[in-house]
Structure formats: C-alpha cells, structure tokens
Short mmCIF file of C-alpha atoms and ligand atoms in Angstrom, two decimals:
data_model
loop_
_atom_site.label_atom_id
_atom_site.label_comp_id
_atom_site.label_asym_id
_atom_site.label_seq_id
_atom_site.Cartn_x
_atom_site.Cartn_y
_atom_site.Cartn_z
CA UNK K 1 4.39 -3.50 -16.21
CA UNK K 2 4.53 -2.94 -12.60
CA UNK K 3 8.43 -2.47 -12.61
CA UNK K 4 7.31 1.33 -14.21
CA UNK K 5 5.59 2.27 -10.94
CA UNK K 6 7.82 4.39 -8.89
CA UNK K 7 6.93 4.86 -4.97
CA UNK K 8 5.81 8.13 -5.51
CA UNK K 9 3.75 7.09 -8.05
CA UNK K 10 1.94 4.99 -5.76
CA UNK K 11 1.66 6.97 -2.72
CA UNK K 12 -0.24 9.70 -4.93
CA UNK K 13 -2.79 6.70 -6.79
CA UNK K 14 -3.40 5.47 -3.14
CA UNK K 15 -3.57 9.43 -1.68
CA UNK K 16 -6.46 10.20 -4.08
CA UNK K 17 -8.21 7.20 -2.59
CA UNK K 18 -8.23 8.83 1.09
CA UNK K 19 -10.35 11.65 1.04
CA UNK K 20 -8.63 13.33 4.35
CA UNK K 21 -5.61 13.23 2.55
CA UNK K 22 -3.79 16.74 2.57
CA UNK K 23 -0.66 15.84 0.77
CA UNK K 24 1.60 16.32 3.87
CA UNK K 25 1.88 12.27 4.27
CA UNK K 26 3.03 12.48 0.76
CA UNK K 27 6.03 15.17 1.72
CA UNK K 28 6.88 12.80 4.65
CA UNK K 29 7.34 10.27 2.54
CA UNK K 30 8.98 12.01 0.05
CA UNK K 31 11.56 13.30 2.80
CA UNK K 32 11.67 9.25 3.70
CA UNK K 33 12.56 8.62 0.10
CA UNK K 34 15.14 11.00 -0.16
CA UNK K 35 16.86 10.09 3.24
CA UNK K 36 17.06 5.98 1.73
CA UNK K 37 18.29 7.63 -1.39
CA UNK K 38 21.04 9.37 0.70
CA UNK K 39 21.85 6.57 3.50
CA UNK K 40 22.07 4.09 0.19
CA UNK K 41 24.78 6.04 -0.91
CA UNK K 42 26.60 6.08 1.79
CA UNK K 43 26.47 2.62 2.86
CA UNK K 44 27.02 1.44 -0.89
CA UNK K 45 30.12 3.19 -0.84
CA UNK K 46 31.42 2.20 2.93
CA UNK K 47 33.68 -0.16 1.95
CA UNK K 48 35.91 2.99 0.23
CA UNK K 49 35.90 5.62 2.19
CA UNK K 50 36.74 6.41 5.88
CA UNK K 51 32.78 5.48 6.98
CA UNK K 52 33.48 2.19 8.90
CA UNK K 53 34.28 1.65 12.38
CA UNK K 54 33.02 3.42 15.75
CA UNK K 55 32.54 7.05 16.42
CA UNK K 56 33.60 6.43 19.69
CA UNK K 57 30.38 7.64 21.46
CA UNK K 58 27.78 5.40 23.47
CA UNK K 59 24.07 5.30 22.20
CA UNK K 60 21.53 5.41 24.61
CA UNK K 61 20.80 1.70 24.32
CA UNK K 62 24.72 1.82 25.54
CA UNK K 63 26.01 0.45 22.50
CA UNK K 64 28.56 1.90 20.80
CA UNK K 65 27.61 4.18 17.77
CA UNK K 66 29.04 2.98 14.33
CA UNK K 67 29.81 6.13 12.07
CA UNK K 68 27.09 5.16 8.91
CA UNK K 69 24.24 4.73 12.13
CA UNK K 70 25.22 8.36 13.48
CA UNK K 71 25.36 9.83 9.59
CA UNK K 72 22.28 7.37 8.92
CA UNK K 73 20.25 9.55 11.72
CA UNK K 74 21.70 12.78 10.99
CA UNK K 75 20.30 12.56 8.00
CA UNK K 76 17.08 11.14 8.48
CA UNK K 77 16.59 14.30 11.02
CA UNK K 78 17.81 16.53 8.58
CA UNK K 79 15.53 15.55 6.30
CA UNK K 80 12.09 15.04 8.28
CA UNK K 81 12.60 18.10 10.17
CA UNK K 82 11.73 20.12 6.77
CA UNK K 83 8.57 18.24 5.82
CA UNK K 84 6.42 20.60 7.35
CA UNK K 85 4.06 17.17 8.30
CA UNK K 86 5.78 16.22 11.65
CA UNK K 87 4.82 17.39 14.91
CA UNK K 88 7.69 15.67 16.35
CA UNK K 89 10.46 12.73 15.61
CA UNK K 90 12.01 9.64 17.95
CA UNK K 91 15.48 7.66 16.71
CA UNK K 92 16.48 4.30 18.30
CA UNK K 93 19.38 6.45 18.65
CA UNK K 94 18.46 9.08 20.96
CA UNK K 95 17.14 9.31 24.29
CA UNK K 96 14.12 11.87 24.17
CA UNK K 97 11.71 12.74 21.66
CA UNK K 98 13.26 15.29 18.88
CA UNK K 99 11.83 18.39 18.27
CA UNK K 100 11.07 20.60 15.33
CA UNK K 101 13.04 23.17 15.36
CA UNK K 102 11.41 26.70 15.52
CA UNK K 103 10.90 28.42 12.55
CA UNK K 104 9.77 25.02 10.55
CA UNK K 105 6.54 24.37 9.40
CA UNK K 106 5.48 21.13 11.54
CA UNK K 107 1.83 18.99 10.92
CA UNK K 108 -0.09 16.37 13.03
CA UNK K 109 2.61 13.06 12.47
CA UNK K 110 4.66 11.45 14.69
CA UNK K 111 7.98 9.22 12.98
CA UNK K 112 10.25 6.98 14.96
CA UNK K 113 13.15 5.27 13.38
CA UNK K 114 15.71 3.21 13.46
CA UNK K 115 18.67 4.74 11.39
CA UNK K 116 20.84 1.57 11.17
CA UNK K 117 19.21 -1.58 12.00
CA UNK K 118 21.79 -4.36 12.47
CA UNK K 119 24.73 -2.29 12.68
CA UNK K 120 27.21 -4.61 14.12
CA UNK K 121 26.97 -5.87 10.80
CA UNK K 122 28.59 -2.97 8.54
CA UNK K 123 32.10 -3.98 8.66
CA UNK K 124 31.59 -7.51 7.51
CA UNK K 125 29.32 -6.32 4.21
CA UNK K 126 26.24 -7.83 5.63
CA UNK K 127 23.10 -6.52 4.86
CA UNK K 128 21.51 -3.89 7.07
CA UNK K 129 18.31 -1.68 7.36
CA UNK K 130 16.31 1.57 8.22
CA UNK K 131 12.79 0.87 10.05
CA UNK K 132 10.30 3.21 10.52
CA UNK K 133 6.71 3.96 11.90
CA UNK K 134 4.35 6.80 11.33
CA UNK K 135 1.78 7.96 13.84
CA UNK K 136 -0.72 10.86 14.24
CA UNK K 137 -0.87 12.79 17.50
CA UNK K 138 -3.90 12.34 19.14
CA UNK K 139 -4.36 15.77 20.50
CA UNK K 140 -5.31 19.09 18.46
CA UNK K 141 -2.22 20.07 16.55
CA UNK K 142 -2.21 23.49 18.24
CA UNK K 143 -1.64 22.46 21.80
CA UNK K 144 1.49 20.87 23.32
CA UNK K 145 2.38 17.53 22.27
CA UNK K 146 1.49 14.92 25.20
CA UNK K 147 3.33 11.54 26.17
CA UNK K 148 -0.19 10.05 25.10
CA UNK K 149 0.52 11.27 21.43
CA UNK K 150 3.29 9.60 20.66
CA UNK K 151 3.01 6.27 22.94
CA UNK K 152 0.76 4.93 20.73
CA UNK K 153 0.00 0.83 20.53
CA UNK K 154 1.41 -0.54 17.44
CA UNK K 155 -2.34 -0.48 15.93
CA UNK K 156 -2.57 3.08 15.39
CA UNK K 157 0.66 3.68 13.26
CA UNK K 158 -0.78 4.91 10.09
CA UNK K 159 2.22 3.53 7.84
CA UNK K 160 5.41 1.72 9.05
CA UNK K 161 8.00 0.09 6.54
CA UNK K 162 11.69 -0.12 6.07
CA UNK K 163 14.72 0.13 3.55
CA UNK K 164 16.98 -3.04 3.27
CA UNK K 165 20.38 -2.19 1.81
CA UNK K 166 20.86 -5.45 0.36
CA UNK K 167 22.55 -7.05 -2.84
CA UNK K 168 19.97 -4.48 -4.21
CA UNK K 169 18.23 -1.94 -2.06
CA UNK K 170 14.39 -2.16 -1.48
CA UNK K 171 11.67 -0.09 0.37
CA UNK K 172 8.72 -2.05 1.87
CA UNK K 173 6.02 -0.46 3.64
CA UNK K 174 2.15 -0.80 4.15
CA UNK K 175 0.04 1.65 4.88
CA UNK K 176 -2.62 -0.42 6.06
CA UNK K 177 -4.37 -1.28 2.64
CA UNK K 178 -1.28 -4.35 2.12
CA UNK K 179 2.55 -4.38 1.58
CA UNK K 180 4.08 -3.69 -1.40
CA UNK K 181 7.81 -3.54 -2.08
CA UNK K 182 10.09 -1.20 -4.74
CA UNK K 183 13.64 -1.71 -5.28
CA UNK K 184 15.99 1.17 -6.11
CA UNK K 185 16.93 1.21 -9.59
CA UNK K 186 20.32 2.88 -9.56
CA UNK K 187 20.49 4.09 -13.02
CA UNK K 188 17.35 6.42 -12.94
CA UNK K 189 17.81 6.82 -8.85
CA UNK K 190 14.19 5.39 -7.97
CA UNK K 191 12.36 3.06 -5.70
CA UNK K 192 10.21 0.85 -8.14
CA UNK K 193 7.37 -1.33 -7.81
CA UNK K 194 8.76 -5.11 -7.87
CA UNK K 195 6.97 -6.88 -5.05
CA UNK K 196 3.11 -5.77 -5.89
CA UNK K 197 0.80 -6.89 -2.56
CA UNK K 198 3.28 -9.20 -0.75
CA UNK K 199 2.08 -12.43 1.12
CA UNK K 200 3.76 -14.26 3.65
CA UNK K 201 3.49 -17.58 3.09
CA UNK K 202 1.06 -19.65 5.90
CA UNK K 203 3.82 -21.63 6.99
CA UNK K 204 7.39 -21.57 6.55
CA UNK K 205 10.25 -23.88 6.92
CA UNK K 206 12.78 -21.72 8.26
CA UNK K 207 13.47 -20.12 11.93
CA UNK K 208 15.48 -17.31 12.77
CA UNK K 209 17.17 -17.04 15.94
CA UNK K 210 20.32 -16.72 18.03
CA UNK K 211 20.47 -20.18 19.61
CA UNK K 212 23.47 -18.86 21.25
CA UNK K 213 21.57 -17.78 24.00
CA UNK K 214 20.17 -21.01 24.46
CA UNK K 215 21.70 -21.10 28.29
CA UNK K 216 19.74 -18.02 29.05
CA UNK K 217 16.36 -18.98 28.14
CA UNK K 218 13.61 -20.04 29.86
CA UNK K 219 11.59 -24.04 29.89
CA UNK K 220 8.83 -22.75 27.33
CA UNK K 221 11.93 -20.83 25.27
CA UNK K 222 13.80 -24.02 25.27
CA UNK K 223 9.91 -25.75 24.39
CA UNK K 224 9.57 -23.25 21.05
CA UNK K 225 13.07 -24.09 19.99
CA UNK K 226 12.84 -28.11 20.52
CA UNK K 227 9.02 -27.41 18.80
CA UNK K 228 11.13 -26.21 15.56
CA UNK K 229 14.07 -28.71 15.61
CA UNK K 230 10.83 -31.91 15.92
CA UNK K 231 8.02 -30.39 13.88
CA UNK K 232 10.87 -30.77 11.25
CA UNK K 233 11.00 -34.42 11.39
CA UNK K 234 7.24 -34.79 12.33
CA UNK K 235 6.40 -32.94 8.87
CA UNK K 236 9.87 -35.31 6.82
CA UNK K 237 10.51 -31.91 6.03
CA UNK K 238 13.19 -30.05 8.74
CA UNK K 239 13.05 -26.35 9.27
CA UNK K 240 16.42 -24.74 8.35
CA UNK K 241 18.34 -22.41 10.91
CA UNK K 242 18.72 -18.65 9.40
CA UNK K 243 19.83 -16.38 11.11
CA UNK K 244 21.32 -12.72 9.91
CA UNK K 245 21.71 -11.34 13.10
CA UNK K 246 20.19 -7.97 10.96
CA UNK K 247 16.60 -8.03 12.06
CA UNK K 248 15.43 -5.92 8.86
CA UNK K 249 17.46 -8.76 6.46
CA UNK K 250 15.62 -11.94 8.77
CA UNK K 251 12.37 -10.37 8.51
CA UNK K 252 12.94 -9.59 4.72
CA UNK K 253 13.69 -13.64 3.90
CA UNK K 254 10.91 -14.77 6.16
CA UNK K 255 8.15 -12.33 4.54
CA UNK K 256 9.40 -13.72 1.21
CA UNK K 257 9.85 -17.27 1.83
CA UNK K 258 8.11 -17.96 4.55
CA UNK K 259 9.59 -18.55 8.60
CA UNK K 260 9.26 -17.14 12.01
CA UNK K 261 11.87 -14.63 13.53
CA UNK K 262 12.58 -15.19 17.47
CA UNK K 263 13.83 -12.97 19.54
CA UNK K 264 13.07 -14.03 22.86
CA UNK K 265 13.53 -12.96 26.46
CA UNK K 266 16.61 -13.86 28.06
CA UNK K 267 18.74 -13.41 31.42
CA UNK K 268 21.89 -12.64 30.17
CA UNK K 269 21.09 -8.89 31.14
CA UNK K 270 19.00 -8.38 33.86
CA UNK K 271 18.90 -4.49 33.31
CA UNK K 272 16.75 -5.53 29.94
CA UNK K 273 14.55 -8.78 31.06
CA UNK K 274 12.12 -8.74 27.61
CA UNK K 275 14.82 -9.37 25.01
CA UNK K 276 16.78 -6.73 22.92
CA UNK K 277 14.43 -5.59 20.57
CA UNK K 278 12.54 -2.03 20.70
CA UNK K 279 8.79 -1.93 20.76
CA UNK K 280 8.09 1.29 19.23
CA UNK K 281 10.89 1.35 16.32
CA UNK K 282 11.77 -2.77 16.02
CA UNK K 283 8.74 -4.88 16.63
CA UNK K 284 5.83 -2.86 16.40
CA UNK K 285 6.41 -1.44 12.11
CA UNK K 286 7.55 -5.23 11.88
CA UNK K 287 4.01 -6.81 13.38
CA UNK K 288 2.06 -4.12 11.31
CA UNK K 289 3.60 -5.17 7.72
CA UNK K 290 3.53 -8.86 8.43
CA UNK K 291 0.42 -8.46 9.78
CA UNK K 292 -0.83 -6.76 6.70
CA UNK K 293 1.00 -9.71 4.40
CA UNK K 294 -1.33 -11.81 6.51
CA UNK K 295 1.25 -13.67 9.40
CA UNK K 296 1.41 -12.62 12.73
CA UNK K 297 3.45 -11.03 15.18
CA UNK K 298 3.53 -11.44 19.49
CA UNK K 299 5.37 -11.13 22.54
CA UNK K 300 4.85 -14.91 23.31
CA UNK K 301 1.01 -14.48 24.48
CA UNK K 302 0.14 -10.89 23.21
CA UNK K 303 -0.16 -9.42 19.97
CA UNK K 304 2.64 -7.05 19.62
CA UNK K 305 0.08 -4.67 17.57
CA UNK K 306 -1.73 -4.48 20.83
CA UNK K 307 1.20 -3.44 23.52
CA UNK K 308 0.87 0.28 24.64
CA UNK K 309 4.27 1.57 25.13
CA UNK K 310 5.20 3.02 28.61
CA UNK K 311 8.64 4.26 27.53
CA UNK K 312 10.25 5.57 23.84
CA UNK K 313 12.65 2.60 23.89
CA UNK K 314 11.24 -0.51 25.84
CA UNK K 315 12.16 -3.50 24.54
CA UNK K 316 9.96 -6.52 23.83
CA UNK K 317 10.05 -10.59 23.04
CA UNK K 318 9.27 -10.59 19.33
CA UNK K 319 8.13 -14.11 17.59
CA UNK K 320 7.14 -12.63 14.10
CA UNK K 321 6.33 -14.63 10.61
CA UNK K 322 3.89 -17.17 9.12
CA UNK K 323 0.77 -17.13 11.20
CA UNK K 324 1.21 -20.73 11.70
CA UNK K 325 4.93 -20.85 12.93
CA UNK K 326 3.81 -18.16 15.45
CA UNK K 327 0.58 -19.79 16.49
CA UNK K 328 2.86 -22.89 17.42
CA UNK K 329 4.90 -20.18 19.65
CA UNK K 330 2.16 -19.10 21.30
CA UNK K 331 0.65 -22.15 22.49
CA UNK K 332 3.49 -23.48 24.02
CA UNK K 333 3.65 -20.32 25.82
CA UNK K 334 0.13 -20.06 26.69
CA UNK K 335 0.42 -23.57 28.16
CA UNK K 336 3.09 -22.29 30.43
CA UNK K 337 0.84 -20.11 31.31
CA UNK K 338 -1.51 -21.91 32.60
CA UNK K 339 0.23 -24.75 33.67
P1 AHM B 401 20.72 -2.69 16.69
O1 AHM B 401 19.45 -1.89 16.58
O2 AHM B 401 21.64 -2.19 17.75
O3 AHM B 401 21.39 -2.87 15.36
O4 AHM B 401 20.31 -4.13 17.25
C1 AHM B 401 19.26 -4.82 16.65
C2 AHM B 401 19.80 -6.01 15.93
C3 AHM B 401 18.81 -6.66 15.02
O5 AHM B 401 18.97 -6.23 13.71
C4 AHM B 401 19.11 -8.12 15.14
O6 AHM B 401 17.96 -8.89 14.93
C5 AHM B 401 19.63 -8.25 16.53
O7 AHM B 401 20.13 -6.99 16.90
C6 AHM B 401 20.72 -9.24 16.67
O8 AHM B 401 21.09 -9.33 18.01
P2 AHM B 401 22.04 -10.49 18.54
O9 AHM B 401 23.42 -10.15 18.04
O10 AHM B 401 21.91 -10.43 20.02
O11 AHM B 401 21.54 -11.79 17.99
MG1 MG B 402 17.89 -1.68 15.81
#
C-alpha cells in the first residue's frame, strides 16, 4: 500500500523521528512541493502555449536563458522566500546569493537550486529536471550570514533531491536516512510514494557520457572510456552508451538500473577547466542521494561529498553511479596519479 503515502505524509512520520525538528523543514518542503506542482504545469503544457524558446537574456553561466528556466526560478523564489525557514537562497541561475526580502519571516536553512536542469532540451520534449540541496547556516541565526554558511562541503546538506518531469513526474530526495521516490499523481495533484528506499544496483551495464568530446579529453579520460567499451567484452556482456544530455534524466536511469554518469574535464573551454557541471547545485545533491542508495560519487580521485566549495557556481568532474563502475574510474585515475 505504499502508493497511499503522499510526500507530506512522509516528511511528517520521519519529522516525529528527529527530536530537533521544529516543523520549519517541513514548510520548506512544502514550499518545494508546491513550486514542482507549479513548474509541472508549466512544462506539461509547453508544447501549447507561447513558453518555448529563449528569453533573450544571458545567465550567468553565459548561456542563454530558456523562458520555462527563468519562470522555473521565478517561481521557486517566489515560493521559498515565504517559508519563513530560509535564511537565504542560491539558483544556478543567478550570480549572488538571494536574499529574503525584509519583512519575511526567515529560519536557519540555506537552498540552492537548479530551476531547469537540462534545458537545452525543452524544445525537443526531452525530459528535464529541478535539483536541489538544503543546508543549515553554521552561524547563530541572529548575526549576518557568512560565506562559511553557505559554502558548505556536500556532506553537510541536510536533504538534497530533485523533480524529473518525465513521461510521469517524480520527486526523489534523501534526507540522509535513504532515498525514496513519489510520483505525481495528476488526478488528486500529489507526489506519492512509488519507489520506497531506492538502491542502486552494485554494478551497472550502462555509461553515460558525451563521447563527443572525446578530442578534448585527457590520456586517463580516454583510459575510463576504453575501460567501459573492454570491460564489456571482458564480462561477454557490453555496457550500452546512454546518454540524455539532461543530467537529472541520466542520473534517474542509472539510480534505477544501474550505470555510471561521466562528466569529465575537458579543454574545449579553458575559462571552465573542471567540466560543466556545478558543485554546489549539480554534483554535490547528486553524490548525496546516490550515496545514500549506496553507489558513489567523485571528481576522478575525490569524493565529491568531500569538496568545500570556494565559489557559488564552480564547476566540477562528476563520475557518479554504481560504486563499482566508479571505483573502476577512480583507479585509472589514481594510477595517473601516481604514475
Ligand atoms: P544546464 O544546467 O545549463 O541545463 O546544463 C547542465 C546539463 C546537464 O543536464 C547535462 O548533463 C549536461 O548539461 C549536458 O551537457 P552537454 O550538452 O555538454 O553534454
Ligand atoms: Mg544545470
């Protein structure tokens, strides 16, 4: 009967269970809820109304901002603004941190988001996502918010999850006791529980990445990807190519069936050496669920759980999946290393 359990249904059984528990992580979520409610609605519907195609503004990744991404964040800031649990807010899509606006009840958490994951993707009907990660501030609620409070390694996020808007829409999340998935039931307009305790598989037989790039990559880069075109044969068994190009839709098929996602370094830009993918709103909510559906998540050598952030948006290598997939990765890379 686990199909009856609606998120909020959960979040309160598993809110009893933490004694600290104030009810204002509950209102954040519920504001979380509400916004993947919203941005579901929209996107569902983008095919018939004047939502597709570009704003015409530059991000500051220096991308250029889709309309459902810039509606996607309005509304996520809308929303968590007026949980009364934030003491501040970070998008993928804007520079600085976001304040509360005065007059707004605010609390000890820190969110950072990424509106629109895999954006490029909206016009063709592809699949796309929301990520987030939650954070406390480290410093007494009463005194001015510090760089130290919200660059936070990946360890310390409190929750992290995201919303794929798929062939159906599901939420995913952990807040560090496993991962559990709900699906949106459009009919009654909730997230319910359909993936109970989720468990990446040990290994998988699928890699994700954009091979593409295979002239800018490095000897052990070029290593990891001949590793996963061999180990096929080695095993009789090849690893398929899959590859989205929608992190939050890659990650979703690997955590289900099993596979490693790649995005490596590369030197087709050298303005962003490690890769494309952000540390604080990309990799690090990713490594913390997988993580907590027991696979594993690096940079190449480190754990990405264990990178301190210098910067709101720095970027990162991210090898994420099936704990042995990535252990393969990071052997190859540690011999590198030491070679
Ligand atoms: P975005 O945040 O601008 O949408 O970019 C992130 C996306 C990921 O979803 C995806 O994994 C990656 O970019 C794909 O990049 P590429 O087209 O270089 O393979
Ligand atoms: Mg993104």
């Amino acid at each position: 009967m686990s199909q009856q359990i609606t998120v909020t249904e959960h979040l309160l059984l598993h809110q009893k269970q933490v004694p600290m528990a104030t009810g204002r992580f509950t209102r954040l979520f519920n504001e979380l809820i509400l916004s993947a409610k919203l941005i579901h609605r929209e996107v569902s519907k983008a095919g018939l109304v004047d939502v597709l195609g570009f704003t015409g503004d530059i991000n500051v990744q220096g991308e250029e901002v889709k309309k459902l991404d810039e509606f996607s964040n309005r509304v996520l800031i809308h929303r968590l603004s007026r949980c009364g649990a934030l003491c501040a807010m970070a998008s993928e899509e804007n520079a600085d941190i976001i304040e509360i606006p005065d007059g707004l009840p605010t609390g000890d958490y820190f969110v950072i988001f990424d509106p629109l994951d895999g954006s490029s993707n909206i016009d063709a009907n592809v699949s796309i996502g929301t990520i987030f990660s939650i954070y406390r501030r480290k410093s007494p609620g009463d005194s001015r918010l510090l760089a130290s409070d919200y660059l936070q390694q990946g360890s310390e996020q409190v929750a992290a999850g995201y919303i794929l808007y798929g062939s159906s829409t599901m939420m995913v999340f952990t807040t560090g006791d496993g991962v559990n998935g709900f699906t949106l039931d459009p009919s009654v307009g909730e997230f319910l529980l359909s993936h109970p305790n989720i468990r990446i598989p040990e290994q998988g037989n699928t890699y994700s990445v954009n091979e593409g790039y295979y002239h800018y990559w490095d000897e052990p880069t070029l290593e990891v990807l001949a590793h996963f075109k061999a180990a096929g044969m080695t095993r009789k068994k090849p690893y398929s190519l899959r590859y989205i190009g929608s992190l939050v839709s890659d990650f979703h098929r690997n955590l289900i069936y099993g596979g490693i996602f790649m995005y490596p370094a590369d030197s087709r830009d050298p303005s962003k050496p490690s890769g494309k993918l952000r540390l604080m709103c990309e990799a690090a909510p990713m490594a913390f669920i997988v993580e907590q559906a027991g696979g594993m998540a690096i940079d190449g050598v480190n754990r990405i759980l264990d990178i301190v952030p210098q910067h709101l948006h720095q970027r990162v290598p991210l090898f994420v999946g099936s704990k042995k997939d990535v252990e393969q990765v990071r052997a190859i890379y540690e011999k590198a290393r030491q070679a």
